[in-house]
Amino acid sequence: MSPRTARVLLVCFALTAAVDLLSLLAGFDPGHRIAKPLLMPLLAAHAGVRGGPRPLLAALLLGWCGDLALMSDADPAFLVGMASFAAGHVCYLVLFRRTARVRDTRLVLAYATVLVALVVLLWPGLPAGLRVPVAGYSLLLTAMAYGATRLGPVAALGGALFMLSDTLIATGVADWPQLPKAAFWIMLTYIAAQFLLVRGVLDPLGARRVPVAAYGEMRSTTP
């Protein structure tokens, strides 16, 4: 497909994101419920048209599954949503581990410190049945955020915002005091995170120039 199609899909994603965020600010729940399920399919379609690798598309579609699950207030739906996002983080990690950047020990320690601090602080307020799943999910999330730093500042910011978005959700589950319009801030950071991760993955891989079929060759020649 043409670059024009990719731009149209990106504009549709941006407009849908605006509808979702404005609906949250205005307290218009129907607008949020209509717009939210469209976000990740539109972003995935944009990435697919640009020749994005399959793990990236899988991560976005798993995020979509998580979005749908988290639209329910039921406890089982929360676990399903968390499992979907965890699987998406695994897909991102598959991409990030193919990069050639040298591991930064200080950065590893920084992310590990943040992980431990978050789990320790959140643990007492979490329901007993969610403590271990949240800790395991937090480990995957932090690994993904660190891995994103290997693609450069755009993806690194995306990973950090993903951590922030999910931390805001976790503090709500742990019954911490919340920001005004908390759902708005959660979605704002989440939408920005997924978009920046897509940009961070596509641009270094030269996705507009390298077709999907060539991704296997690229992986085989990357250290």
mmCIF file with all atom_site columns, C-alpha atoms in Angstrom:
data_model
loop_
_atom_site.group_PDB
_atom_site.id
_atom_site.type_symbol
_atom_site.label_atom_id
_atom_site.label_alt_id
_atom_site.label_comp_id
_atom_site.label_asym_id
_atom_site.label_entity_id
_atom_site.label_seq_id
_atom_site.pdbx_PDB_ins_code
_atom_site.Cartn_x
_atom_site.Cartn_y
_atom_site.Cartn_z
_atom_site.occupancy
_atom_site.B_iso_or_equiv
_atom_site.pdbx_formal_charge
_atom_site.auth_seq_id
_atom_site.auth_comp_id
_atom_site.auth_asym_id
_atom_site.auth_atom_id
_atom_site.pdbx_PDB_model_num
ATOM 1   C CA . MET A 1 1   ? 0.000   0.000   0.000  1.00 0.00 ? 1   MET A CA 1
ATOM 2   C CA . SER A 1 2   ? 1.029   3.605   -0.522 1.00 0.00 ? 2   SER A CA 1
ATOM 3   C CA . PRO A 1 3   ? 2.548   5.985   2.027  1.00 0.00 ? 3   PRO A CA 1
ATOM 4   C CA . ARG A 1 4   ? -0.672  7.986   1.668  1.00 0.00 ? 4   ARG A CA 1
ATOM 5   C CA . THR A 1 5   ? -2.637  5.082   3.145  1.00 0.00 ? 5   THR A CA 1
ATOM 6   C CA . ALA A 1 6   ? -0.249  4.970   6.106  1.00 0.00 ? 6   ALA A CA 1
ATOM 7   C CA . ARG A 1 7   ? -0.756  8.709   6.675  1.00 0.00 ? 7   ARG A CA 1
ATOM 8   C CA . VAL A 1 8   ? -4.539  8.397   6.482  1.00 0.00 ? 8   VAL A CA 1
ATOM 9   C CA . LEU A 1 9   ? -4.500  5.607   9.052  1.00 0.00 ? 9   LEU A CA 1
ATOM 10  C CA . LEU A 1 10  ? -2.254  7.664   11.318 1.00 0.00 ? 10  LEU A CA 1
ATOM 11  C CA . VAL A 1 11  ? -4.603  10.644  11.075 1.00 0.00 ? 11  VAL A CA 1
ATOM 12  C CA . CYS A 1 12  ? -7.549  8.362   11.906 1.00 0.00 ? 12  CYS A CA 1
ATOM 13  C CA . PHE A 1 13  ? -5.617  7.092   14.930 1.00 0.00 ? 13  PHE A CA 1
ATOM 14  C CA . ALA A 1 14  ? -4.880  10.643  16.069 1.00 0.00 ? 14  ALA A CA 1
ATOM 15  C CA . LEU A 1 15  ? -8.502  11.731  15.660 1.00 0.00 ? 15  LEU A CA 1
ATOM 16  C CA . THR A 1 16  ? -9.746  8.658   17.520 1.00 0.00 ? 16  THR A CA 1
ATOM 17  C CA . ALA A 1 17  ? -7.257  9.346   20.314 1.00 0.00 ? 17  ALA A CA 1
ATOM 18  C CA . ALA A 1 18  ? -8.518  12.927  20.528 1.00 0.00 ? 18  ALA A CA 1
ATOM 19  C CA . VAL A 1 19  ? -12.135 11.734  20.752 1.00 0.00 ? 19  VAL A CA 1
ATOM 20  C CA . ASP A 1 20  ? -11.214 9.264   23.477 1.00 0.00 ? 20  ASP A CA 1
ATOM 21  C CA . LEU A 1 21  ? -9.257  11.772  25.564 1.00 0.00 ? 21  LEU A CA 1
ATOM 22  C CA . LEU A 1 22  ? -11.807 14.561  25.186 1.00 0.00 ? 22  LEU A CA 1
ATOM 23  C CA . SER A 1 23  ? -14.568 12.130  26.142 1.00 0.00 ? 23  SER A CA 1
ATOM 24  C CA . LEU A 1 24  ? -12.688 11.236  29.316 1.00 0.00 ? 24  LEU A CA 1
ATOM 25  C CA . LEU A 1 25  ? -12.178 14.899  30.168 1.00 0.00 ? 25  LEU A CA 1
ATOM 26  C CA . ALA A 1 26  ? -15.859 15.633  29.576 1.00 0.00 ? 26  ALA A CA 1
ATOM 27  C CA . GLY A 1 27  ? -17.076 12.543  31.421 1.00 0.00 ? 27  GLY A CA 1
ATOM 28  C CA . PHE A 1 28  ? -18.774 11.310  28.220 1.00 0.00 ? 28  PHE A CA 1
ATOM 29  C CA . ASP A 1 29  ? -18.487 7.544   28.718 1.00 0.00 ? 29  ASP A CA 1
ATOM 30  C CA . PRO A 1 30  ? -20.110 6.500   25.392 1.00 0.00 ? 30  PRO A CA 1
ATOM 31  C CA . GLY A 1 31  ? -17.414 8.410   23.462 1.00 0.00 ? 31  GLY A CA 1
ATOM 32  C CA . HIS A 1 32  ? -14.684 6.603   25.402 1.00 0.00 ? 32  HIS A CA 1
ATOM 33  C CA . ARG A 1 33  ? -16.313 3.214   24.884 1.00 0.00 ? 33  ARG A CA 1
ATOM 34  C CA . ILE A 1 34  ? -16.575 3.785   21.146 1.00 0.00 ? 34  ILE A CA 1
ATOM 35  C CA . ALA A 1 35  ? -13.114 5.283   20.606 1.00 0.00 ? 35  ALA A CA 1
ATOM 36  C CA . LYS A 1 36  ? -10.924 3.132   22.862 1.00 0.00 ? 36  LYS A CA 1
ATOM 37  C CA . PRO A 1 37  ? -11.480 -0.183  20.999 1.00 0.00 ? 37  PRO A CA 1
ATOM 38  C CA . LEU A 1 38  ? -10.486 1.472   17.711 1.00 0.00 ? 38  LEU A CA 1
ATOM 39  C CA . LEU A 1 39  ? -7.126  2.849   18.836 1.00 0.00 ? 39  LEU A CA 1
ATOM 40  C CA . MET A 1 40  ? -4.795  -0.143  18.633 1.00 0.00 ? 40  MET A CA 1
ATOM 41  C CA . PRO A 1 41  ? -6.334  -1.632  15.444 1.00 0.00 ? 41  PRO A CA 1
ATOM 42  C CA . LEU A 1 42  ? -5.766  1.701   13.687 1.00 0.00 ? 42  LEU A CA 1
ATOM 43  C CA . LEU A 1 43  ? -2.198  1.967   14.979 1.00 0.00 ? 43  LEU A CA 1
ATOM 44  C CA . ALA A 1 44  ? -1.527  -1.657  14.018 1.00 0.00 ? 44  ALA A CA 1
ATOM 45  C CA . ALA A 1 45  ? -2.941  -1.039  10.536 1.00 0.00 ? 45  ALA A CA 1
ATOM 46  C CA . HIS A 1 46  ? -0.646  1.985   10.174 1.00 0.00 ? 46  HIS A CA 1
ATOM 47  C CA . ALA A 1 47  ? 2.347   -0.078  11.291 1.00 0.00 ? 47  ALA A CA 1
ATOM 48  C CA . GLY A 1 48  ? 1.373   -2.925  8.988  1.00 0.00 ? 48  GLY A CA 1
ATOM 49  C CA . VAL A 1 49  ? 1.086   -0.650  5.954  1.00 0.00 ? 49  VAL A CA 1
ATOM 50  C CA . ARG A 1 50  ? 4.558   0.704   6.747  1.00 0.00 ? 50  ARG A CA 1
ATOM 51  C CA . GLY A 1 51  ? 5.928   -2.837  6.737  1.00 0.00 ? 51  GLY A CA 1
ATOM 52  C CA . GLY A 1 52  ? 6.208   -3.255  10.492 1.00 0.00 ? 52  GLY A CA 1
ATOM 53  C CA . PRO A 1 53  ? 7.512   -6.638  11.692 1.00 0.00 ? 53  PRO A CA 1
ATOM 54  C CA . ARG A 1 54  ? 5.068   -9.235  12.951 1.00 0.00 ? 54  ARG A CA 1
ATOM 55  C CA . PRO A 1 55  ? 6.073   -9.036  16.635 1.00 0.00 ? 55  PRO A CA 1
ATOM 56  C CA . LEU A 1 56  ? 5.216   -5.316  16.598 1.00 0.00 ? 56  LEU A CA 1
ATOM 57  C CA . LEU A 1 57  ? 1.793   -5.969  15.086 1.00 0.00 ? 57  LEU A CA 1
ATOM 58  C CA . ALA A 1 58  ? 1.218   -8.785  17.582 1.00 0.00 ? 58  ALA A CA 1
ATOM 59  C CA . ALA A 1 59  ? 2.139   -6.490  20.491 1.00 0.00 ? 59  ALA A CA 1
ATOM 60  C CA . LEU A 1 60  ? -0.379  -3.881  19.338 1.00 0.00 ? 60  LEU A CA 1
ATOM 61  C CA . LEU A 1 61  ? -3.166  -6.402  18.803 1.00 0.00 ? 61  LEU A CA 1
ATOM 62  C CA . LEU A 1 62  ? -2.502  -7.943  22.207 1.00 0.00 ? 62  LEU A CA 1
ATOM 63  C CA . GLY A 1 63  ? -2.725  -4.420  23.610 1.00 0.00 ? 63  GLY A CA 1
ATOM 64  C CA . TRP A 1 64  ? -6.109  -4.155  21.887 1.00 0.00 ? 64  TRP A CA 1
ATOM 65  C CA . CYS A 1 65  ? -7.233  -7.364  23.618 1.00 0.00 ? 65  CYS A CA 1
ATOM 66  C CA . GLY A 1 66  ? -6.052  -5.893  26.917 1.00 0.00 ? 66  GLY A CA 1
ATOM 67  C CA . ASP A 1 67  ? -7.940  -2.660  26.213 1.00 0.00 ? 67  ASP A CA 1
ATOM 68  C CA . LEU A 1 68  ? -11.162 -4.568  25.633 1.00 0.00 ? 68  LEU A CA 1
ATOM 69  C CA . ALA A 1 69  ? -10.714 -6.636  28.790 1.00 0.00 ? 69  ALA A CA 1
ATOM 70  C CA . LEU A 1 70  ? -10.004 -3.606  30.974 1.00 0.00 ? 70  LEU A CA 1
ATOM 71  C CA . MET A 1 71  ? -13.236 -1.966  29.869 1.00 0.00 ? 71  MET A CA 1
ATOM 72  C CA . SER A 1 72  ? -14.929 -4.354  32.308 1.00 0.00 ? 72  SER A CA 1
ATOM 73  C CA . ASP A 1 73  ? -14.752 -3.825  36.070 1.00 0.00 ? 73  ASP A CA 1
ATOM 74  C CA . ALA A 1 74  ? -14.772 -7.561  36.838 1.00 0.00 ? 74  ALA A CA 1
ATOM 75  C CA . ASP A 1 75  ? -11.694 -9.002  38.567 1.00 0.00 ? 75  ASP A CA 1
ATOM 76  C CA . PRO A 1 76  ? -11.263 -11.853 36.018 1.00 0.00 ? 76  PRO A CA 1
ATOM 77  C CA . ALA A 1 77  ? -11.303 -9.283  33.201 1.00 0.00 ? 77  ALA A CA 1
ATOM 78  C CA . PHE A 1 78  ? -8.491  -7.372  34.921 1.00 0.00 ? 78  PHE A CA 1
ATOM 79  C CA . LEU A 1 79  ? -6.359  -10.528 34.998 1.00 0.00 ? 79  LEU A CA 1
ATOM 80  C CA . VAL A 1 80  ? -7.154  -11.258 31.344 1.00 0.00 ? 80  VAL A CA 1
ATOM 81  C CA . GLY A 1 81  ? -6.187  -7.712  30.422 1.00 0.00 ? 81  GLY A CA 1
ATOM 82  C CA . MET A 1 82  ? -2.953  -7.919  32.369 1.00 0.00 ? 82  MET A CA 1
ATOM 83  C CA . ALA A 1 83  ? -2.098  -11.245 30.709 1.00 0.00 ? 83  ALA A CA 1
ATOM 84  C CA . SER A 1 84  ? -2.758  -9.745  27.266 1.00 0.00 ? 84  SER A CA 1
ATOM 85  C CA . PHE A 1 85  ? -0.471  -6.797  27.911 1.00 0.00 ? 85  PHE A CA 1
ATOM 86  C CA . ALA A 1 86  ? 2.174   -9.118  29.374 1.00 0.00 ? 86  ALA A CA 1
ATOM 87  C CA . ALA A 1 87  ? 2.135   -11.150 26.157 1.00 0.00 ? 87  ALA A CA 1
ATOM 88  C CA . GLY A 1 88  ? 2.456   -7.885  24.231 1.00 0.00 ? 88  GLY A CA 1
ATOM 89  C CA . HIS A 1 89  ? 5.541   -6.967  26.255 1.00 0.00 ? 89  HIS A CA 1
ATOM 90  C CA . VAL A 1 90  ? 7.058   -10.326 25.325 1.00 0.00 ? 90  VAL A CA 1
ATOM 91  C CA . CYS A 1 91  ? 6.513   -9.459  21.663 1.00 0.00 ? 91  CYS A CA 1
ATOM 92  C CA . TYR A 1 92  ? 8.263   -6.129  22.165 1.00 0.00 ? 92  TYR A CA 1
ATOM 93  C CA . LEU A 1 93  ? 11.149  -7.900  23.901 1.00 0.00 ? 93  LEU A CA 1
ATOM 94  C CA . VAL A 1 94  ? 11.531  -10.208 20.905 1.00 0.00 ? 94  VAL A CA 1
ATOM 95  C CA . LEU A 1 95  ? 12.108  -7.102  18.795 1.00 0.00 ? 95  LEU A CA 1
ATOM 96  C CA . PHE A 1 96  ? 14.368  -5.288  21.239 1.00 0.00 ? 96  PHE A CA 1
ATOM 97  C CA . ARG A 1 97  ? 16.731  -8.199  21.831 1.00 0.00 ? 97  ARG A CA 1
ATOM 98  C CA . ARG A 1 98  ? 17.709  -8.099  18.137 1.00 0.00 ? 98  ARG A CA 1
ATOM 99  C CA . THR A 1 99  ? 19.242  -4.643  18.463 1.00 0.00 ? 99  THR A CA 1
ATOM 100 C CA . ALA A 1 100 ? 23.000  -4.266  18.459 1.00 0.00 ? 100 ALA A CA 1
ATOM 101 C CA . ARG A 1 101 ? 23.412  -1.748  21.272 1.00 0.00 ? 101 ARG A CA 1
ATOM 102 C CA . VAL A 1 102 ? 25.664  -2.608  24.203 1.00 0.00 ? 102 VAL A CA 1
ATOM 103 C CA . ARG A 1 103 ? 23.911  -3.199  27.525 1.00 0.00 ? 103 ARG A CA 1
ATOM 104 C CA . ASP A 1 104 ? 24.213  -0.247  29.911 1.00 0.00 ? 104 ASP A CA 1
ATOM 105 C CA . THR A 1 105 ? 24.775  -1.645  33.417 1.00 0.00 ? 105 THR A CA 1
ATOM 106 C CA . ARG A 1 106 ? 23.865  1.620   35.126 1.00 0.00 ? 106 ARG A CA 1
ATOM 107 C CA . LEU A 1 107 ? 20.595  1.789   33.225 1.00 0.00 ? 107 LEU A CA 1
ATOM 108 C CA . VAL A 1 108 ? 19.818  -1.814  34.153 1.00 0.00 ? 108 VAL A CA 1
ATOM 109 C CA . LEU A 1 109 ? 20.347  -0.969  37.821 1.00 0.00 ? 109 LEU A CA 1
ATOM 110 C CA . ALA A 1 110 ? 18.174  2.141   37.512 1.00 0.00 ? 110 ALA A CA 1
ATOM 111 C CA . TYR A 1 111 ? 15.248  0.221   36.045 1.00 0.00 ? 111 TYR A CA 1
ATOM 112 C CA . ALA A 1 112 ? 15.719  -2.615  38.537 1.00 0.00 ? 112 ALA A CA 1
ATOM 113 C CA . THR A 1 113 ? 15.614  -0.097  41.390 1.00 0.00 ? 113 THR A CA 1
ATOM 114 C CA . VAL A 1 114 ? 12.391  1.403   40.073 1.00 0.00 ? 114 VAL A CA 1
ATOM 115 C CA . LEU A 1 115 ? 10.868  -2.074  39.753 1.00 0.00 ? 115 LEU A CA 1
ATOM 116 C CA . VAL A 1 116 ? 11.732  -3.092  43.308 1.00 0.00 ? 116 VAL A CA 1
ATOM 117 C CA . ALA A 1 117 ? 10.563  0.226   44.739 1.00 0.00 ? 117 ALA A CA 1
ATOM 118 C CA . LEU A 1 118 ? 7.203   0.047   42.940 1.00 0.00 ? 118 LEU A CA 1
ATOM 119 C CA . VAL A 1 119 ? 6.498   -3.531  43.984 1.00 0.00 ? 119 VAL A CA 1
ATOM 120 C CA . VAL A 1 120 ? 7.489   -2.887  47.605 1.00 0.00 ? 120 VAL A CA 1
ATOM 121 C CA . LEU A 1 121 ? 5.358   0.255   47.817 1.00 0.00 ? 121 LEU A CA 1
ATOM 122 C CA . LEU A 1 122 ? 2.317   -1.206  46.080 1.00 0.00 ? 122 LEU A CA 1
ATOM 123 C CA . TRP A 1 123 ? 2.391   -4.658  47.685 1.00 0.00 ? 123 TRP A CA 1
ATOM 124 C CA . PRO A 1 124 ? 0.554   -3.865  50.966 1.00 0.00 ? 124 PRO A CA 1
ATOM 125 C CA . GLY A 1 125 ? -2.353  -2.156  49.212 1.00 0.00 ? 125 GLY A CA 1
ATOM 126 C CA . LEU A 1 126 ? -2.900  -4.773  46.503 1.00 0.00 ? 126 LEU A CA 1
ATOM 127 C CA . PRO A 1 127 ? -5.569  -7.462  46.941 1.00 0.00 ? 127 PRO A CA 1
ATOM 128 C CA . ALA A 1 128 ? -3.914  -10.720 48.007 1.00 0.00 ? 128 ALA A CA 1
ATOM 129 C CA . GLY A 1 129 ? -4.870  -12.490 44.790 1.00 0.00 ? 129 GLY A CA 1
ATOM 130 C CA . LEU A 1 130 ? -3.276  -9.810  42.622 1.00 0.00 ? 130 LEU A CA 1
ATOM 131 C CA . ARG A 1 131 ? 0.052   -9.372  44.398 1.00 0.00 ? 131 ARG A CA 1
ATOM 132 C CA . VAL A 1 132 ? 2.017   -12.073 42.625 1.00 0.00 ? 132 VAL A CA 1
ATOM 133 C CA . PRO A 1 133 ? 0.455   -11.438 39.177 1.00 0.00 ? 133 PRO A CA 1
ATOM 134 C CA . VAL A 1 134 ? 1.127   -7.699  39.475 1.00 0.00 ? 134 VAL A CA 1
ATOM 135 C CA . ALA A 1 135 ? 4.728   -8.331  40.568 1.00 0.00 ? 135 ALA A CA 1
ATOM 136 C CA . GLY A 1 136 ? 5.295   -10.688 37.633 1.00 0.00 ? 136 GLY A CA 1
ATOM 137 C CA . TYR A 1 137 ? 3.693   -8.273  35.208 1.00 0.00 ? 137 TYR A CA 1
ATOM 138 C CA . SER A 1 138 ? 5.776   -5.417  36.585 1.00 0.00 ? 138 SER A CA 1
ATOM 139 C CA . LEU A 1 139 ? 8.931   -7.425  35.896 1.00 0.00 ? 139 LEU A CA 1
ATOM 140 C CA . LEU A 1 140 ? 7.957   -7.910  32.247 1.00 0.00 ? 140 LEU A CA 1
ATOM 141 C CA . LEU A 1 141 ? 6.884   -4.282  31.898 1.00 0.00 ? 141 LEU A CA 1
ATOM 142 C CA . THR A 1 142 ? 10.188  -3.019  33.293 1.00 0.00 ? 142 THR A CA 1
ATOM 143 C CA . ALA A 1 143 ? 12.174  -5.356  31.048 1.00 0.00 ? 143 ALA A CA 1
ATOM 144 C CA . MET A 1 144 ? 10.253  -4.037  28.052 1.00 0.00 ? 144 MET A CA 1
ATOM 145 C CA . ALA A 1 145 ? 10.837  -0.413  29.086 1.00 0.00 ? 145 ALA A CA 1
ATOM 146 C CA . TYR A 1 146 ? 14.558  -1.041  29.498 1.00 0.00 ? 146 TYR A CA 1
ATOM 147 C CA . GLY A 1 147 ? 14.713  -2.906  26.198 1.00 0.00 ? 147 GLY A CA 1
ATOM 148 C CA . ALA A 1 148 ? 13.101  0.056   24.472 1.00 0.00 ? 148 ALA A CA 1
ATOM 149 C CA . THR A 1 149 ? 16.061  2.226   25.457 1.00 0.00 ? 149 THR A CA 1
ATOM 150 C CA . ARG A 1 150 ? 18.205  0.183   23.090 1.00 0.00 ? 150 ARG A CA 1
ATOM 151 C CA . LEU A 1 151 ? 16.317  1.618   20.111 1.00 0.00 ? 151 LEU A CA 1
ATOM 152 C CA . GLY A 1 152 ? 16.961  5.236   21.038 1.00 0.00 ? 152 GLY A CA 1
ATOM 153 C CA . PRO A 1 153 ? 15.214  8.111   22.815 1.00 0.00 ? 153 PRO A CA 1
ATOM 154 C CA . VAL A 1 154 ? 11.847  7.863   21.032 1.00 0.00 ? 154 VAL A CA 1
ATOM 155 C CA . ALA A 1 155 ? 11.260  4.230   21.971 1.00 0.00 ? 155 ALA A CA 1
ATOM 156 C CA . ALA A 1 156 ? 12.804  4.830   25.410 1.00 0.00 ? 156 ALA A CA 1
ATOM 157 C CA . LEU A 1 157 ? 10.230  7.539   26.118 1.00 0.00 ? 157 LEU A CA 1
ATOM 158 C CA . GLY A 1 158 ? 7.504   5.178   24.927 1.00 0.00 ? 158 GLY A CA 1
ATOM 159 C CA . GLY A 1 159 ? 8.651   2.478   27.330 1.00 0.00 ? 159 GLY A CA 1
ATOM 160 C CA . ALA A 1 160 ? 8.853   4.935   30.222 1.00 0.00 ? 160 ALA A CA 1
ATOM 161 C CA . LEU A 1 161 ? 5.338   6.248   29.518 1.00 0.00 ? 161 LEU A CA 1
ATOM 162 C CA . PHE A 1 162 ? 4.016   2.687   29.397 1.00 0.00 ? 162 PHE A CA 1
ATOM 163 C CA . MET A 1 163 ? 5.462   2.151   32.861 1.00 0.00 ? 163 MET A CA 1
ATOM 164 C CA . LEU A 1 164 ? 3.885   5.382   34.068 1.00 0.00 ? 164 LEU A CA 1
ATOM 165 C CA . SER A 1 165 ? 0.482   4.498   32.632 1.00 0.00 ? 165 SER A CA 1
ATOM 166 C CA . ASP A 1 166 ? 0.435   1.065   34.222 1.00 0.00 ? 166 ASP A CA 1
ATOM 167 C CA . THR A 1 167 ? 1.732   2.457   37.505 1.00 0.00 ? 167 THR A CA 1
ATOM 168 C CA . LEU A 1 168 ? -1.237  4.826   37.575 1.00 0.00 ? 168 LEU A CA 1
ATOM 169 C CA . ILE A 1 169 ? -3.536  1.837   37.105 1.00 0.00 ? 169 ILE A CA 1
ATOM 170 C CA . ALA A 1 170 ? -1.743  -0.124  39.827 1.00 0.00 ? 170 ALA A CA 1
ATOM 171 C CA . THR A 1 171 ? -1.992  2.717   42.334 1.00 0.00 ? 171 THR A CA 1
ATOM 172 C CA . GLY A 1 172 ? -5.727  2.773   41.734 1.00 0.00 ? 172 GLY A CA 1
ATOM 173 C CA . VAL A 1 173 ? -5.958  -0.965  42.378 1.00 0.00 ? 173 VAL A CA 1
ATOM 174 C CA . ALA A 1 174 ? -3.885  -0.461  45.540 1.00 0.00 ? 174 ALA A CA 1
ATOM 175 C CA . ASP A 1 175 ? -6.357  2.243   46.634 1.00 0.00 ? 175 ASP A CA 1
ATOM 176 C CA . TRP A 1 176 ? -3.841  5.087   46.609 1.00 0.00 ? 176 TRP A CA 1
ATOM 177 C CA . PRO A 1 177 ? -5.082  8.685   46.207 1.00 0.00 ? 177 PRO A CA 1
ATOM 178 C CA . GLN A 1 178 ? -5.664  9.386   42.518 1.00 0.00 ? 178 GLN A CA 1
ATOM 179 C CA . LEU A 1 179 ? -5.120  12.363  40.242 1.00 0.00 ? 179 LEU A CA 1
ATOM 180 C CA . PRO A 1 180 ? -8.206  14.272  39.116 1.00 0.00 ? 180 PRO A CA 1
ATOM 181 C CA . LYS A 1 181 ? -9.491  12.691  35.877 1.00 0.00 ? 181 LYS A CA 1
ATOM 182 C CA . ALA A 1 182 ? -7.212  9.696   36.479 1.00 0.00 ? 182 ALA A CA 1
ATOM 183 C CA . ALA A 1 183 ? -8.595  7.766   33.489 1.00 0.00 ? 183 ALA A CA 1
ATOM 184 C CA . PHE A 1 184 ? -7.574  10.642  31.210 1.00 0.00 ? 184 PHE A CA 1
ATOM 185 C CA . TRP A 1 185 ? -3.958  10.548  32.395 1.00 0.00 ? 185 TRP A CA 1
ATOM 186 C CA . ILE A 1 186 ? -3.852  6.758   32.130 1.00 0.00 ? 186 ILE A CA 1
ATOM 187 C CA . MET A 1 187 ? -5.065  6.823   28.535 1.00 0.00 ? 187 MET A CA 1
ATOM 188 C CA . LEU A 1 188 ? -2.935  9.827   27.557 1.00 0.00 ? 188 LEU A CA 1
ATOM 189 C CA . THR A 1 189 ? 0.274   8.145   28.709 1.00 0.00 ? 189 THR A CA 1
ATOM 190 C CA . TYR A 1 190 ? -0.793  4.778   27.243 1.00 0.00 ? 190 TYR A CA 1
ATOM 191 C CA . ILE A 1 191 ? -1.685  6.162   23.805 1.00 0.00 ? 191 ILE A CA 1
ATOM 192 C CA . ALA A 1 192 ? 1.547   8.172   23.672 1.00 0.00 ? 192 ALA A CA 1
ATOM 193 C CA . ALA A 1 193 ? 3.532   5.124   24.803 1.00 0.00 ? 193 ALA A CA 1
ATOM 194 C CA . GLN A 1 194 ? 2.221   2.816   22.090 1.00 0.00 ? 194 GLN A CA 1
ATOM 195 C CA . PHE A 1 195 ? 2.656   5.468   19.399 1.00 0.00 ? 195 PHE A CA 1
ATOM 196 C CA . LEU A 1 196 ? 6.239   6.222   20.434 1.00 0.00 ? 196 LEU A CA 1
ATOM 197 C CA . LEU A 1 197 ? 7.108   2.537   20.614 1.00 0.00 ? 197 LEU A CA 1
ATOM 198 C CA . VAL A 1 198 ? 5.777   2.085   17.088 1.00 0.00 ? 198 VAL A CA 1
ATOM 199 C CA . ARG A 1 199 ? 7.838   5.031   15.862 1.00 0.00 ? 199 ARG A CA 1
ATOM 200 C CA . GLY A 1 200 ? 10.884  3.795   17.744 1.00 0.00 ? 200 GLY A CA 1
ATOM 201 C CA . VAL A 1 201 ? 10.596  0.351   16.185 1.00 0.00 ? 201 VAL A CA 1
ATOM 202 C CA . LEU A 1 202 ? 9.702   1.390   12.645 1.00 0.00 ? 202 LEU A CA 1
ATOM 203 C CA . ASP A 1 203 ? 12.219  4.169   12.134 1.00 0.00 ? 203 ASP A CA 1
ATOM 204 C CA . PRO A 1 204 ? 15.418  2.302   13.179 1.00 0.00 ? 204 PRO A CA 1
ATOM 205 C CA . LEU A 1 205 ? 14.308  -0.730  11.172 1.00 0.00 ? 205 LEU A CA 1
ATOM 206 C CA . GLY A 1 206 ? 13.706  1.438   8.115  1.00 0.00 ? 206 GLY A CA 1
ATOM 207 C CA . ALA A 1 207 ? 10.279  -0.135  7.833  1.00 0.00 ? 207 ALA A CA 1
ATOM 208 C CA . ARG A 1 208 ? 9.201   2.084   4.928  1.00 0.00 ? 208 ARG A CA 1
ATOM 209 C CA . ARG A 1 209 ? 12.160  0.805   2.917  1.00 0.00 ? 209 ARG A CA 1
ATOM 210 C CA . VAL A 1 210 ? 12.369  -2.804  4.121  1.00 0.00 ? 210 VAL A CA 1
ATOM 211 C CA . PRO A 1 211 ? 9.405   -5.081  3.349  1.00 0.00 ? 211 PRO A CA 1
ATOM 212 C CA . VAL A 1 212 ? 8.111   -7.547  5.924  1.00 0.00 ? 212 VAL A CA 1
ATOM 213 C CA . ALA A 1 213 ? 9.588   -10.451 3.963  1.00 0.00 ? 213 ALA A CA 1
ATOM 214 C CA . ALA A 1 214 ? 13.067  -9.027  4.484  1.00 0.00 ? 214 ALA A CA 1
ATOM 215 C CA . TYR A 1 215 ? 12.710  -8.849  8.257  1.00 0.00 ? 215 TYR A CA 1
ATOM 216 C CA . GLY A 1 216 ? 13.917  -12.443 8.645  1.00 0.00 ? 216 GLY A CA 1
ATOM 217 C CA . GLU A 1 217 ? 17.084  -11.619 6.741  1.00 0.00 ? 217 GLU A CA 1
ATOM 218 C CA . MET A 1 218 ? 17.617  -8.521  8.872  1.00 0.00 ? 218 MET A CA 1
ATOM 219 C CA . ARG A 1 219 ? 17.255  -10.533 12.076 1.00 0.00 ? 219 ARG A CA 1
ATOM 220 C CA . SER A 1 220 ? 19.720  -13.168 10.891 1.00 0.00 ? 220 SER A CA 1
ATOM 221 C CA . THR A 1 221 ? 22.397  -10.543 10.231 1.00 0.00 ? 221 THR A CA 1
ATOM 222 C CA . THR A 1 222 ? 21.899  -8.568  13.473 1.00 0.00 ? 222 THR A CA 1
ATOM 223 C CA . PRO A 1 223 ? 24.328  -9.452  16.327 1.00 0.00 ? 223 PRO A CA 1
#
